[in-house]
Coordinates of C-alpha atoms in Angstrom, one line a residue:
M1091 CA 85.4 213.5 101.0
A1092 CA 86.6 216.0 103.6
E1093 CA 85.5 213.6 106.4
N1094 CA 87.4 210.7 104.9
G1095 CA 90.5 212.9 104.5
E1096 CA 90.3 213.9 108.2
G1097 CA 89.8 210.3 109.2
N1098 CA 92.9 209.2 107.3
A1099 CA 94.9 212.1 108.8
D1100 CA 93.9 211.0 112.3
Q1101 CA 95.5 207.7 111.6
Y1102 CA 98.9 209.2 111.2
A1103 CA 101.2 210.2 114.1
K1104 CA 100.7 213.9 114.8
D1105 CA 104.0 214.5 116.5
G1106 CA 106.1 214.6 113.3
S1107 CA 107.2 211.0 113.4
V1108 CA 108.4 209.5 110.2
D1109 CA 109.9 206.3 108.8
L1110 CA 113.5 206.0 107.8
R1111 CA 112.7 207.5 104.4
G1112 CA 111.1 210.5 105.9
N1113 CA 107.5 209.5 105.2
P1114 CA 104.6 210.1 107.7
V1115 CA 103.8 206.9 109.7
L1116 CA 100.5 205.3 110.5
R1117 CA 100.0 204.9 114.3
S1118 CA 98.4 201.4 113.7
R1119 CA 101.5 200.1 111.9
R1120 CA 104.4 201.6 113.7
G1121 CA 105.3 202.6 117.3
G1122 CA 103.5 201.9 120.5
W1123 CA 104.2 198.9 122.7
T1124 CA 104.8 196.7 119.6
A1125 CA 107.9 198.7 118.7
C1126 CA 108.9 199.1 122.3
S1127 CA 108.9 195.4 122.9
F1128 CA 112.0 195.1 120.7
L1129 CA 113.7 198.0 122.5
V1130 CA 112.9 196.6 125.9
V1131 CA 114.3 193.1 125.1
Y1132 CA 117.4 194.8 123.6
E1133 CA 117.9 196.6 126.9
V1134 CA 117.7 193.4 128.9
F1135 CA 120.6 191.9 126.9
E1136 CA 122.6 195.1 126.7
R1137 CA 122.4 195.7 130.4
M1138 CA 123.5 192.1 131.0
A1139 CA 126.6 192.9 128.8
Y1140 CA 127.4 196.2 130.5
Y1141 CA 126.9 195.0 134.1
G1142 CA 128.6 191.7 133.3
I1143 CA 131.7 193.9 133.0
S1144 CA 131.1 196.6 135.5
S1145 CA 129.7 194.7 138.5
N1146 CA 132.8 192.6 139.1
L1147 CA 135.4 195.1 137.6
V1148 CA 136.8 196.1 141.0
I1149 CA 137.5 192.5 141.8
Y1150 CA 139.3 191.9 138.4
L1151 CA 141.4 195.0 139.0
T1152 CA 142.5 194.0 142.5
N1153 CA 142.8 190.2 141.9
R1154 CA 144.2 190.0 138.4
L1155 CA 145.7 193.4 137.7
H1156 CA 147.0 193.6 141.3
E1157 CA 145.7 197.2 142.1
G1158 CA 145.2 198.6 145.6
T1159 CA 141.7 199.3 147.0
V1160 CA 141.8 203.1 146.3
E1161 CA 143.4 202.7 142.9
A1162 CA 141.0 200.0 141.8
S1163 CA 137.9 201.9 143.1
N1164 CA 139.0 205.0 141.4
N1165 CA 139.6 203.3 138.1
V1166 CA 136.1 201.8 138.2
T1167 CA 134.4 205.2 139.0
N1168 CA 136.6 207.0 136.4
W1169 CA 135.5 204.5 133.8
V1170 CA 131.9 204.6 134.8
G1171 CA 132.0 208.4 134.9
T1172 CA 133.3 208.4 131.3
V1173 CA 130.5 206.0 130.3
F1174 CA 127.9 208.5 131.5
L1175 CA 129.5 211.7 130.3
T1176 CA 130.0 210.7 126.6
P1177 CA 126.2 210.7 126.0
V1178 CA 126.3 214.5 125.7
I1179 CA 128.4 213.9 122.5
G1180 CA 126.0 211.2 121.3
A1181 CA 122.9 213.3 122.0
Y1182 CA 124.5 216.2 120.0
I1183 CA 125.2 214.0 117.0
A1184 CA 121.8 212.5 117.1
D1185 CA 119.9 215.8 117.4
A1186 CA 122.0 217.7 115.0
F1187 CA 123.0 215.3 112.3
L1188 CA 122.4 211.6 112.1
G1189 CA 119.2 211.1 114.0
R1190 CA 118.8 208.8 116.9
Y1191 CA 118.5 205.5 115.0
W1192 CA 121.7 205.8 112.9
T1193 CA 123.7 207.3 115.8
F1194 CA 122.6 204.4 118.0
L1195 CA 123.4 201.8 115.3
I1196 CA 126.9 203.1 114.6
A1197 CA 127.7 203.3 118.3
S1198 CA 126.5 199.7 118.8
A1199 CA 129.0 198.5 116.3
V1200 CA 131.8 200.3 118.2
Y1201 CA 130.4 199.0 121.5
L1202 CA 130.7 195.4 120.2
S1203 CA 134.3 195.9 119.0
G1204 CA 135.2 197.1 122.5
M1205 CA 133.6 194.0 124.1
C1206 CA 135.5 191.7 121.8
L1207 CA 138.8 193.5 122.6
L1208 CA 138.0 193.2 126.4
T1209 CA 137.3 189.5 126.0
L1210 CA 140.6 189.0 124.3
A1211 CA 142.4 190.9 127.1
V1212 CA 141.2 188.4 129.7
S1213 CA 141.6 185.3 127.5
V1214 CA 144.9 185.5 125.5
S1215 CA 147.9 184.7 127.6
P1216 CA 150.3 187.5 126.5
L1217 CA 147.4 190.0 127.1
R1218 CA 146.5 188.9 130.6
P1219 CA 148.6 188.8 133.8
A1220 CA 149.5 185.4 135.1
D1221 CA 147.5 183.9 138.0
C1222 CA 149.1 185.1 141.3
K1223 CA 148.1 185.5 145.0
E1224 CA 151.3 186.8 146.7
N1225 CA 154.3 188.9 145.6
C1226 CA 152.6 189.5 142.2
E1227 CA 154.3 191.4 139.4
P1228 CA 152.3 194.4 138.2
A1229 CA 150.5 194.1 134.8
S1230 CA 152.6 195.1 131.8
T1231 CA 152.1 198.2 129.8
L1232 CA 150.7 196.1 126.9
Q1233 CA 148.2 194.3 129.2
L1234 CA 147.0 197.5 130.8
S1235 CA 146.7 199.2 127.3
V1236 CA 144.6 196.4 125.8
F1237 CA 142.3 196.0 128.8
F1238 CA 141.7 199.7 129.5
G1239 CA 141.6 200.3 125.7
G1240 CA 138.6 197.9 125.5
L1241 CA 137.0 199.6 128.5
Y1242 CA 137.2 203.1 127.1
I1243 CA 136.1 202.0 123.6
I1244 CA 133.0 200.8 125.4
A1245 CA 132.7 204.1 127.2
L1246 CA 132.9 206.0 123.9
A1247 CA 130.3 203.8 122.3
N1248 CA 127.9 204.2 125.2
G1249 CA 127.8 207.9 124.3
G1250 CA 125.9 207.0 121.2
T1251 CA 123.7 204.2 122.7
K1252 CA 122.7 205.4 126.1
P1253 CA 121.0 208.7 125.3
N1254 CA 119.3 207.5 122.2
I1255 CA 117.9 204.0 122.9
S1256 CA 115.5 205.2 125.8
T1257 CA 114.6 208.3 123.8
I1258 CA 113.8 206.1 120.7
G1259 CA 111.5 204.1 123.0
A1260 CA 109.7 207.2 124.3
D1261 CA 109.4 208.4 120.7
Q1262 CA 107.1 205.5 119.9
F1263 CA 104.3 207.2 121.8
D1264 CA 102.5 210.2 120.2
E1265 CA 102.2 213.1 122.6
F1266 CA 99.1 214.3 120.6
D1267 CA 97.2 211.1 121.3
S1268 CA 95.7 211.0 124.8
K1269 CA 95.9 207.1 125.0
E1270 CA 99.5 206.9 123.8
R1271 CA 100.4 209.8 126.2
M1272 CA 99.2 207.8 129.2
H1273 CA 101.2 204.7 128.0
K1274 CA 104.4 206.9 127.9
F1275 CA 103.9 207.5 131.7
S1276 CA 104.4 203.7 132.2
F1277 CA 107.1 203.3 129.6
F1278 CA 109.9 204.6 131.8
N1279 CA 108.9 202.2 134.7
W1280 CA 109.0 199.2 132.4
W1281 CA 112.1 200.5 130.6
T1282 CA 113.9 200.5 134.0
F1283 CA 112.4 197.1 134.7
S1284 CA 114.2 195.8 131.7
I1285 CA 117.5 197.3 132.8
F1286 CA 117.1 195.7 136.2
T1287 CA 116.3 192.3 134.6
G1288 CA 119.6 192.3 132.7
T1289 CA 121.4 193.6 135.7
L1290 CA 120.1 190.8 137.9
F1291 CA 121.3 188.2 135.4
A1292 CA 124.8 189.8 135.4
N1293 CA 125.0 190.2 139.2
T1294 CA 124.1 186.5 139.7
F1295 CA 125.0 184.1 136.9
L1296 CA 127.8 186.1 135.2
V1297 CA 129.5 187.1 138.5
Y1298 CA 129.4 183.4 139.6
I1299 CA 130.9 182.4 136.2
Q1300 CA 133.7 185.0 136.5
D1301 CA 134.6 184.0 140.1
N1302 CA 134.3 180.2 139.8
V1303 CA 134.7 179.2 136.1
G1304 CA 136.9 181.9 134.6
W1305 CA 137.0 185.4 133.2
T1306 CA 137.2 184.2 129.6
L1307 CA 133.7 182.7 129.6
G1308 CA 132.5 185.4 132.0
Y1309 CA 133.3 188.1 129.5
A1310 CA 132.4 186.1 126.3
I1311 CA 128.8 185.6 127.5
P1312 CA 128.1 189.3 127.8
T1313 CA 129.8 189.9 124.5
L1314 CA 127.5 187.4 122.9
G1315 CA 124.6 189.0 124.7
L1316 CA 125.4 192.3 123.2
M1317 CA 125.5 190.8 119.7
I1318 CA 122.1 189.3 120.3
S1319 CA 120.7 192.6 121.5
I1320 CA 121.9 194.4 118.4
I1321 CA 120.2 191.8 116.2
I1322 CA 117.0 192.2 118.1
F1323 CA 117.1 195.9 117.7
L1324 CA 117.6 195.5 113.9
V1325 CA 114.7 193.1 113.6
G1326 CA 112.4 195.7 115.1
T1327 CA 113.4 198.3 112.5
P1328 CA 110.2 198.1 110.4
Y1329 CA 108.1 199.0 113.5
Y1330 CA 109.9 202.1 114.7
R1331 CA 108.9 205.7 114.5
H1332 CA 111.6 208.2 114.0
K1333 CA 112.1 212.0 114.7
V1334 CA 113.9 214.1 112.1
P1335 CA 117.1 215.8 113.3
Q1336 CA 116.4 219.5 113.9
G1337 CA 119.9 220.9 114.2
S1338 CA 122.2 221.4 117.1
P1339 CA 120.5 222.4 120.4
F1340 CA 123.8 223.9 121.5
T1341 CA 123.8 226.2 118.5
R1342 CA 120.2 227.3 119.1
M1343 CA 120.8 227.9 122.7
T1344 CA 124.0 229.8 122.1
R1345 CA 122.3 232.0 119.5
V1346 CA 119.6 232.9 122.1
I1347 CA 122.2 233.8 124.8
V1348 CA 124.3 235.8 122.4
A1349 CA 121.3 237.7 121.0
A1350 CA 120.1 238.6 124.5
I1351 CA 123.6 239.8 125.5
R1352 CA 123.9 241.9 122.3
K1353 CA 120.5 243.5 123.1
W1354 CA 121.0 243.9 126.8
K1355 CA 120.0 247.6 126.6
V1356 CA 116.9 246.9 124.5
P1357 CA 113.6 247.0 126.6
V1358 CA 111.3 244.0 126.5
P1359 CA 107.7 245.0 125.4
N1360 CA 105.0 244.4 127.9
D1361 CA 102.9 242.6 125.3
P1362 CA 104.4 239.2 124.4
K1363 CA 102.7 239.3 121.1
E1364 CA 105.1 242.0 120.0
L1365 CA 108.0 239.5 120.3
H1366 CA 109.2 237.6 117.2
E1367 CA 107.6 234.2 116.6
L1368 CA 107.2 231.8 113.7
D1369 CA 103.8 230.8 112.2
L1370 CA 102.0 227.8 113.7
E1371 CA 102.4 226.0 110.3
V1372 CA 106.1 225.9 110.7
Y1373 CA 105.9 224.1 114.0
A1374 CA 103.2 221.8 112.8
K1375 CA 105.4 220.6 109.9
R1376 CA 108.2 219.8 112.4
G1377 CA 105.9 218.1 114.9
N1378 CA 106.8 220.6 117.5
F1379 CA 105.0 222.7 120.0
R1380 CA 105.0 226.5 119.9
V1381 CA 105.8 227.7 123.4
D1382 CA 104.3 231.0 124.8
S1383 CA 106.6 233.6 126.3
T1384 CA 107.1 233.5 130.1
N1385 CA 108.7 235.9 132.6
S1386 CA 111.1 233.4 134.0
L1387 CA 114.7 234.3 133.1
R1388 CA 113.2 237.4 131.6
F1389 CA 116.6 238.7 130.3
L1390 CA 116.6 236.1 127.6
N1391 CA 113.3 237.5 126.2
K1392 CA 115.5 240.3 124.7
A1393 CA 116.6 237.8 122.1
A1394 CA 113.1 237.7 120.7
V1395 CA 112.7 241.5 120.5
K1396 CA 112.2 242.4 116.8
D1397 CA 114.9 244.3 115.1
S1398 CA 114.5 248.0 114.7
P1399 CA 116.7 251.0 113.8
G1400 CA 119.4 251.4 116.3
T1401 CA 119.2 247.8 117.8
P1402 CA 121.7 245.0 117.0
S1403 CA 120.4 242.8 114.1
M1404 CA 119.8 239.4 115.7
V1405 CA 116.4 238.0 116.6
C1406 CA 115.3 234.5 117.8
P1407 CA 111.7 233.1 117.9
V1408 CA 109.9 233.0 121.3
T1409 CA 109.8 229.3 121.2
Q1410 CA 113.5 229.0 120.7
V1411 CA 114.0 231.4 123.7
E1412 CA 111.6 229.3 125.8
E1413 CA 113.4 226.1 124.9
T1414 CA 116.7 227.6 126.0
K1415 CA 115.0 228.6 129.3
Q1416 CA 113.7 225.1 129.8
I1417 CA 117.2 223.6 129.5
L1418 CA 118.8 226.2 131.7
R1419 CA 116.1 225.7 134.4
L1420 CA 117.2 222.0 134.6
L1421 CA 120.8 222.9 135.6
P1422 CA 120.2 223.5 139.3
L1423 CA 118.4 220.2 139.6
L1424 CA 121.1 218.4 137.6
L1425 CA 123.6 219.8 140.1
A1426 CA 121.4 218.3 143.0
M1427 CA 121.9 214.8 141.4
F1428 CA 125.7 214.7 141.5
I1429 CA 126.2 213.7 145.2
P1430 CA 123.3 211.0 145.1
C1431 CA 125.0 209.5 142.0
A1432 CA 128.3 209.5 143.8
V1433 CA 126.7 207.5 146.6
I1434 CA 125.3 205.0 144.0
A1435 CA 128.8 204.5 142.8
Q1436 CA 129.7 202.8 146.2
T1437 CA 127.5 199.8 145.3
N1438 CA 130.0 198.4 142.7
T1439 CA 133.2 199.5 144.5
L1440 CA 133.4 199.8 148.3
F1441 CA 130.3 197.7 149.0
V1442 CA 131.8 194.9 147.0
K1443 CA 135.2 195.2 148.6
Q1444 CA 133.5 195.0 152.0
G1445 CA 132.1 191.6 150.9
T1446 CA 135.5 190.2 150.2
T1447 CA 136.4 190.5 153.9
L1448 CA 133.4 188.5 155.1
N1449 CA 132.5 184.8 155.3
R1450 CA 131.1 183.9 151.9
H1451 CA 130.5 180.2 152.4
I1452 CA 127.0 178.6 152.0
G1453 CA 127.6 175.0 152.9
P1454 CA 131.0 173.3 152.6
H1455 CA 131.5 173.8 148.8
F1456 CA 129.8 177.0 147.6
Q1457 CA 131.0 180.6 148.1
I1458 CA 128.9 183.7 147.2
P1459 CA 130.8 186.1 144.9
P1460 CA 130.8 189.5 146.6
A1461 CA 129.6 191.3 143.5
S1462 CA 126.5 189.0 143.5
L1463 CA 125.1 190.9 146.4
G1464 CA 124.3 193.6 143.8
A1465 CA 121.5 191.2 142.8
F1466 CA 119.7 192.2 145.9
V1467 CA 119.8 195.9 144.8
T1468 CA 118.3 194.7 141.5
I1469 CA 115.6 192.5 143.1
S1470 CA 114.4 195.2 145.5
M1471 CA 114.3 197.6 142.6
L1472 CA 112.3 195.2 140.4
L1473 CA 109.8 194.6 143.1
C1474 CA 109.4 198.2 144.0
V1475 CA 109.0 199.3 140.4
I1476 CA 106.3 196.7 139.8
L1477 CA 104.4 197.7 143.0
Y1478 CA 104.9 201.4 142.2
D1479 CA 103.5 201.1 138.6
R1480 CA 100.8 198.6 139.2
F1481 CA 99.4 199.8 142.6
L1482 CA 100.9 203.0 144.1
V1483 CA 100.4 205.1 141.0
K1484 CA 96.7 204.1 140.8
V1485 CA 96.2 204.9 144.5
M1486 CA 98.0 208.2 144.3
R1487 CA 96.4 209.2 141.0
A1488 CA 93.0 209.0 142.6
W1489 CA 94.2 211.1 145.5
T1490 CA 96.4 213.7 143.8
K1491 CA 94.7 213.8 140.3
N1492 CA 98.2 213.7 138.9
P1493 CA 98.5 211.2 135.9
R1494 CA 101.8 210.0 137.4
G1495 CA 100.5 209.6 140.9
I1496 CA 103.1 211.8 142.4
T1497 CA 105.3 214.4 140.7
L1498 CA 108.6 213.4 139.3
L1499 CA 110.5 215.6 141.8
K1500 CA 108.6 214.1 144.7
R1501 CA 109.6 210.7 143.5
M1502 CA 113.2 211.7 143.3
G1503 CA 113.0 213.2 146.8
V1504 CA 111.7 210.0 148.2
G1505 CA 114.7 208.3 146.7
L1506 CA 117.1 210.8 148.2
V1507 CA 115.7 210.2 151.7
L1508 CA 116.0 206.5 151.3
Q1509 CA 119.5 206.9 150.2
I1510 CA 120.4 208.9 153.3
V1511 CA 118.9 206.1 155.4
T1512 CA 120.9 203.5 153.4
M1513 CA 124.3 205.2 154.0
S1514 CA 123.5 205.6 157.7
I1515 CA 122.8 201.9 158.0
A1516 CA 125.9 201.1 156.0
S1517 CA 128.0 203.2 158.4
L1518 CA 126.6 201.4 161.4
T1519 CA 127.0 198.0 159.8
E1520 CA 130.7 198.7 159.0
R1521 CA 131.3 199.9 162.5
R1522 CA 130.0 196.5 163.8
R1523 CA 132.1 194.6 161.2
L1524 CA 135.3 196.5 162.2
S1525 CA 134.6 195.8 165.9
I1526 CA 134.5 192.1 165.2
A1527 CA 137.6 192.2 163.0
R1528 CA 139.6 194.0 165.7
S1529 CA 138.5 191.6 168.4
H1530 CA 140.1 188.8 166.3
G1531 CA 143.2 190.8 165.6
L1532 CA 142.4 191.1 161.9
D1533 CA 143.2 194.8 161.9
K1534 CA 146.9 193.9 162.1
A1535 CA 146.9 190.9 159.7
A1536 CA 144.4 191.0 156.9
G1537 CA 142.0 188.1 156.9
Q1538 CA 138.4 187.1 156.6
V1539 CA 136.1 188.3 159.4
P1540 CA 134.1 185.4 160.9
V1541 CA 130.7 186.9 160.0
T1542 CA 128.4 186.0 157.1
I1543 CA 128.5 188.3 154.1
F1544 CA 124.7 188.6 154.5
M1545 CA 125.3 191.3 157.2
L1546 CA 125.7 193.7 154.3
L1547 CA 122.3 192.7 152.9
P1548 CA 120.3 195.7 154.4
Q1549 CA 122.4 198.3 152.7
F1550 CA 122.1 196.6 149.3
V1551 CA 118.4 196.1 149.6
L1552 CA 117.8 199.7 150.8
M1553 CA 120.0 201.1 148.0
G1554 CA 117.7 199.2 145.5
L1555 CA 114.6 200.8 147.1
A1556 CA 116.2 204.2 146.9
D1557 CA 117.2 203.6 143.2
S1558 CA 113.7 202.5 142.2
F1559 CA 112.5 206.0 143.2
M1560 CA 115.5 208.1 142.2
V1561 CA 116.9 206.4 139.1
V1562 CA 113.6 206.1 137.3
G1563 CA 112.7 209.6 138.4
I1564 CA 115.9 211.1 137.0
I1565 CA 115.6 209.4 133.7
E1566 CA 111.9 210.4 133.2
F1567 CA 112.3 213.9 134.6
F1568 CA 115.1 215.1 132.4
Y1569 CA 113.4 213.5 129.3
D1570 CA 110.0 214.8 130.1
Q1571 CA 111.1 218.4 131.0
A1572 CA 113.4 218.9 128.0
P1573 CA 112.0 220.7 125.0
E1574 CA 110.4 218.5 122.3
S1575 CA 113.3 219.2 119.9
M1576 CA 116.0 218.4 122.5
K1577 CA 114.9 215.1 124.0
S1578 CA 118.2 213.4 123.4
L1579 CA 120.0 216.3 125.2
G1580 CA 117.5 216.0 128.1
T1581 CA 118.2 212.3 128.4
S1582 CA 121.9 212.9 128.3
Y1583 CA 121.4 215.3 131.3
S1584 CA 120.3 212.4 133.4
L1585 CA 123.3 210.3 132.3
T1586 CA 125.6 213.2 132.9
A1587 CA 124.5 213.2 136.5
Y1588 CA 125.9 209.6 136.8
G1589 CA 129.1 210.5 135.0
V1590 CA 129.9 213.5 137.2
G1591 CA 128.8 211.5 140.3
N1592 CA 131.3 208.8 139.6
F1593 CA 134.1 211.3 139.0
L1594 CA 133.0 213.0 142.2
S1595 CA 133.2 209.6 144.0
S1596 CA 136.7 209.1 142.8
F1597 CA 137.7 212.6 143.8
L1598 CA 136.2 212.3 147.3
L1599 CA 137.8 208.9 147.8
K1600 CA 141.2 210.2 146.9
L1601 CA 140.8 213.3 148.9
V1602 CA 139.7 211.6 152.1
A1603 CA 142.3 208.9 151.8
K1604 CA 145.1 211.5 151.4
I1605 CA 143.9 213.8 154.2
T1606 CA 143.3 211.0 156.7
S1607 CA 146.6 209.2 155.9
S1608 CA 148.5 212.5 156.3
R1609 CA 147.0 213.0 159.8
G1610 CA 147.7 209.5 161.0
K1611 CA 145.7 206.3 160.4
G1612 CA 143.9 206.5 157.0
W1613 CA 140.2 205.8 156.6
I1614 CA 140.7 203.8 153.4
L1615 CA 143.6 201.2 153.3
N1616 CA 144.2 198.1 151.3
N1617 CA 143.4 196.2 154.5
L1618 CA 139.8 197.2 155.1
N1619 CA 139.9 195.7 158.6
A1620 CA 142.4 198.4 159.5
S1621 CA 140.4 201.1 157.7
H1622 CA 137.5 203.4 158.8
L1623 CA 134.9 202.9 156.1
D1624 CA 132.3 203.7 158.7
Y1625 CA 133.6 207.2 159.0
Y1626 CA 133.7 207.6 155.2
Y1627 CA 130.0 206.3 154.9
A1628 CA 129.1 208.8 157.6
F1629 CA 130.7 211.5 155.7
L1630 CA 128.7 210.6 152.6
T1631 CA 125.6 210.6 154.7
L1632 CA 126.3 214.1 155.8
L1633 CA 126.8 215.2 152.2
G1634 CA 123.5 213.6 151.3
V1635 CA 121.7 215.5 154.0
L1636 CA 123.1 218.8 152.9
N1637 CA 122.3 218.0 149.3
F1638 CA 118.7 217.1 150.2
I1639 CA 118.3 220.5 151.7
Y1640 CA 119.5 222.1 148.5
F1641 CA 117.2 219.8 146.5
L1642 CA 114.2 220.8 148.5
Y1643 CA 114.9 224.5 147.7
V1644 CA 115.5 224.1 143.9
S1645 CA 112.5 221.7 143.5
N1646 CA 110.3 224.1 145.4
V1647 CA 111.0 226.9 143.0
Y1648 CA 110.9 224.8 139.8
S1649 CA 108.0 225.2 137.4
Y1650 CA 107.0 222.1 135.5
K1651 CA 107.0 222.4 131.8
S1652 CA 104.8 219.4 131.2
E1653 CA 102.0 220.5 133.6
R1654 CA 101.3 223.5 131.5
W1655 CA 101.4 221.3 128.4
E1656 CA 99.0 218.7 129.8
E1657 CA 96.6 221.4 130.7
N1658 CA 96.6 222.6 127.1
V1659 CA 96.1 219.1 125.8
A1660 CA 93.2 218.5 128.2
V1661 CA 91.5 221.6 126.8
D1662 CA 92.1 220.5 123.2
D1663 CA 90.8 217.0 123.9
Q1664 CA 87.6 218.5 125.4
K1665 CA 87.1 220.8 122.4
A1666 CA 87.5 217.8 120.1
E1667 CA 84.9 215.8 122.1
N1668 CA 82.5 218.7 121.9
G1669 CA 83.0 218.9 118.1

């Protein structure tokens, strides 16, 4: 009987996963790749919707709302920045109150309402500016309010969808099962693959529809795509595993910091066993890991010193202290991602605006939409992710003995180097484009430079290669290194990097435009043929080099949380095999 009981217990997920009613779940019936298939397909359609709006947004702002180059670029990066900052709020709500599933579902309904409003803003005559090419009247207050209202409803909704959908996907694999643990290593590669697939469709088909058929259909299709993605997510509900909300991570971290400050005079015992900790059974019920005390950020260990006469009455478990340390140790690396994410922001802003100045004809009747060059970013990312997951990881795993092939920080570092190379080539390419423009007198009268738009292809392809290393690395790193009870918060960290990066891009663009225009000829003007984007790209390259030096330092001193965990799991697995 005991053996049968143990056998049945082994069939249940051991990481605390439950169904929507809070009951333990069988691994054979829920989770795994079966559940993830619904989430991956959802992400394809949702990314099609999001990039169907964002990829060509700078063109809509300049051509239909009649904004200048700097203003339109800043509006795009400010909106994208908001999209990637709101996930901190969504992660908090999911971890503290509603759980990931319900937070995601409510946010999806808000997301769909924003897409519908945006579609109306480009379709209904009183809500959209009239077609115009010269001496255009600015958009009315009503038109701007409805359009940007739709955009920022979408940004708010993304706060609930972005940090939770990928986390729900990773939650479908049990960390306590060695086979499922290995599948999780591949999950983030294929998750990113689904993102790129949806992005590719948006950057080709949808961009072409918007430029050549009309904005109404071009926005209605991604709205329909989002509706389909939500239905797909709901269909997969019976197969999902869920994690129970465990309270606000911010409250727990604040408690640790306050307790340590209050006990700043209290000595920390040399023996970690003398610190306060909960019983193993408590963590087993929650599906959490108990974390041993470490000497990093030793000051915080004071929070776990047991109360005694003459000391302030406030004590935290060692695991709670160590989880706070794990989050705080991520902050220097989060800071290292701001400039790279600011560089990524150029893909859908200045890179696209460059394309509008070049010859886009293929044959006598077909023109390439400038935003469609983003498809080459996506294609190079797709190919690189496949090669990385199917071949490079296996080769490197045999050499390094690391289950991921190379560490997450090394993967991110490769992406940073490729990004520096990308911006260097972008600067040289722009210098050549400007030389040709000036030789034809186009710096004085704006016009199309008689060079094919494909001269920009190298910078788009290289940006895709850089993103395949860095973007996947960022998502997986901040999820993987976050404490088990704060995974949504860890995922929101990776998204925060993009949010701050986009706001930083907007700030740098304004700053450089203001400084250079006050000293003579500006670097960034409405007439790009009279501008100096080559200087601006060189400036971003320099910032990338300085940031890479900082990244090398903080990554060198960083201690992986997961490596220690994997060693413990390996020992446990070996013990199980030996009986």
